[in-house]
CSV table of C-alpha atoms in Angstrom, one decimal:
chain,number,residue,atom,x,y,z
F,1,MET,CA,180.3,108.7,49.5
F,2,VAL,CA,178.4,111.2,47.4
F,3,LYS,CA,177.3,108.5,45.0
F,4,LYS,CA,175.9,106.5,47.9
F,5,LYS,CA,173.8,109.5,49.1
F,6,LYS,CA,172.7,110.3,45.5
F,7,GLY,CA,171.7,106.6,45.0
F,8,GLY,CA,169.7,106.6,48.2
F,9,LEU,CA,168.0,109.8,47.3
F,10,ILE,CA,167.0,108.4,43.9
F,11,LEU,CA,165.8,105.2,45.5
F,12,ARG,CA,163.6,107.2,47.9
F,13,ILE,CA,162.2,109.3,45.1
F,14,VAL,CA,161.4,106.2,43.0
F,15,ILE,CA,159.7,104.5,46.0
F,16,LEU,CA,157.7,107.7,46.8
F,17,ALA,CA,156.6,108.0,43.2
F,18,GLY,CA,155.6,104.4,43.2
F,19,LEU,CA,153.6,104.9,46.4
F,20,VAL,CA,151.9,108.0,45.0
F,21,TYR,CA,151.0,106.1,41.8
F,22,ILE,CA,149.6,103.1,43.8
F,23,PHE,CA,147.6,105.2,46.2
F,24,PHE,CA,146.2,107.9,43.9
F,25,LEU,CA,146.8,107.3,40.1
F,26,ASP,CA,146.4,103.6,39.5
F,27,GLY,CA,142.9,102.6,38.1
F,28,SER,CA,142.4,100.4,41.2
F,29,SER,CA,144.1,102.8,43.6
F,30,VAL,CA,143.8,102.5,47.4
F,31,TYR,CA,142.3,106.0,47.4
F,32,ARG,CA,139.5,104.9,45.0
F,33,MET,CA,138.8,101.8,47.0
F,34,ILE,CA,138.5,103.7,50.2
F,35,ARG,CA,136.2,106.2,48.5
F,36,SER,CA,134.1,103.4,47.0
F,37,ARG,CA,133.8,101.7,50.4
F,38,MET,CA,132.6,105.0,52.0
F,39,GLU,CA,130.0,105.4,49.2
F,40,VAL,CA,128.8,101.8,49.8
F,41,ARG,CA,128.4,102.6,53.5
F,42,LYS,CA,126.4,105.7,52.7
F,43,VAL,CA,124.1,103.9,50.2
F,44,ARG,CA,123.6,101.0,52.7
F,45,LYS,CA,122.6,103.5,55.4
F,46,GLN,CA,120.1,105.1,52.9
F,47,ILE,CA,118.7,101.7,52.1
F,48,GLU,CA,118.1,101.0,55.8
F,49,GLN,CA,116.4,104.4,56.2
F,50,TYR,CA,114.1,103.7,53.2
F,51,ARG,CA,113.3,100.2,54.5
F,52,ALA,CA,112.4,101.6,57.9
F,53,GLU,CA,110.1,104.2,56.2
F,54,ARG,CA,108.6,101.5,54.0
F,55,ASP,CA,107.9,99.3,57.1
F,56,SER,CA,106.3,102.3,58.8
F,57,LEU,CA,104.1,103.0,55.8
F,58,GLU,CA,103.1,99.4,55.4
F,59,LEU,CA,102.0,99.3,59.1
F,60,LEU,CA,100.0,102.5,58.6
F,61,ASN,CA,98.4,101.0,55.5
F,62,GLN,CA,97.4,97.9,57.4
F,63,GLU,CA,96.0,100.0,60.2
F,64,LEU,CA,94.0,102.1,57.7
F,65,GLU,CA,92.6,99.0,56.0
F,66,ASN,CA,91.6,97.2,59.2
F,67,ASP,CA,90.7,100.0,61.7
F,68,PRO,CA,87.9,102.5,60.8
F,69,LYS,CA,88.9,104.6,63.8
F,70,ALA,CA,92.4,105.1,62.3
F,71,ILE,CA,90.7,106.5,59.1
F,72,GLU,CA,88.5,108.8,61.3
F,73,LYS,CA,91.5,110.0,63.2
F,74,ILE,CA,93.4,111.0,60.1
F,75,ALA,CA,90.3,112.6,58.6
F,76,ARG,CA,89.9,114.7,61.7
F,77,GLU,CA,93.5,115.6,62.4
F,78,LYS,CA,95.0,116.0,58.9
F,79,LEU,CA,92.0,117.0,56.9
F,80,GLY,CA,90.0,118.9,59.5
F,81,MET,CA,86.8,116.9,58.9
F,82,GLN,CA,84.0,116.5,61.4
F,83,LYS,CA,80.9,114.5,61.9
F,84,GLU,CA,77.5,115.9,61.0
F,85,GLY,CA,76.2,118.1,63.8
F,86,GLU,CA,79.5,118.2,65.5
F,87,GLU,CA,81.2,121.4,66.5
F,88,VAL,CA,85.0,121.7,66.2
F,89,TYR,CA,87.0,124.2,68.2
F,90,ARG,CA,90.5,125.1,67.2
F,91,PHE,CA,92.8,127.0,69.4
F,92,PHE,CA,95.8,128.9,68.1
F,93,LEU,CA,98.6,130.0,70.4
F,94,GLU,CA,100.1,133.3,69.8
F,95,GLU,CA,103.9,133.5,69.9
F,96,GLU,CA,105.3,135.7,72.5
F,97,GLU,CA,107.3,138.6,71.2
F,98,GLU,CA,110.9,138.5,72.2
F,99,THR,CA,112.3,141.5,74.0
F,100,ASP,CA,116.0,142.2,73.9
């Protein structure tokens, strides 16, 4: 009876060691495959974000090439430029002080 229990224990240990090897230590382990798939998903998401940004920039580029008003808008808003003889007023809002 003791040999049967000892044999069952050894079998369990061998199976457990085999599973640990397969999941974590083998060159093509399940753990590495899962980690690789997660990395692929992350890279694909980044690619989609970059594509969306590229599309947005291409649209802006086309707009700037074809619409002089778009250029004027950017010159005014981003660069603070103005037409000759034009007065520009800028308003700055003061932040309210917080009281405890």
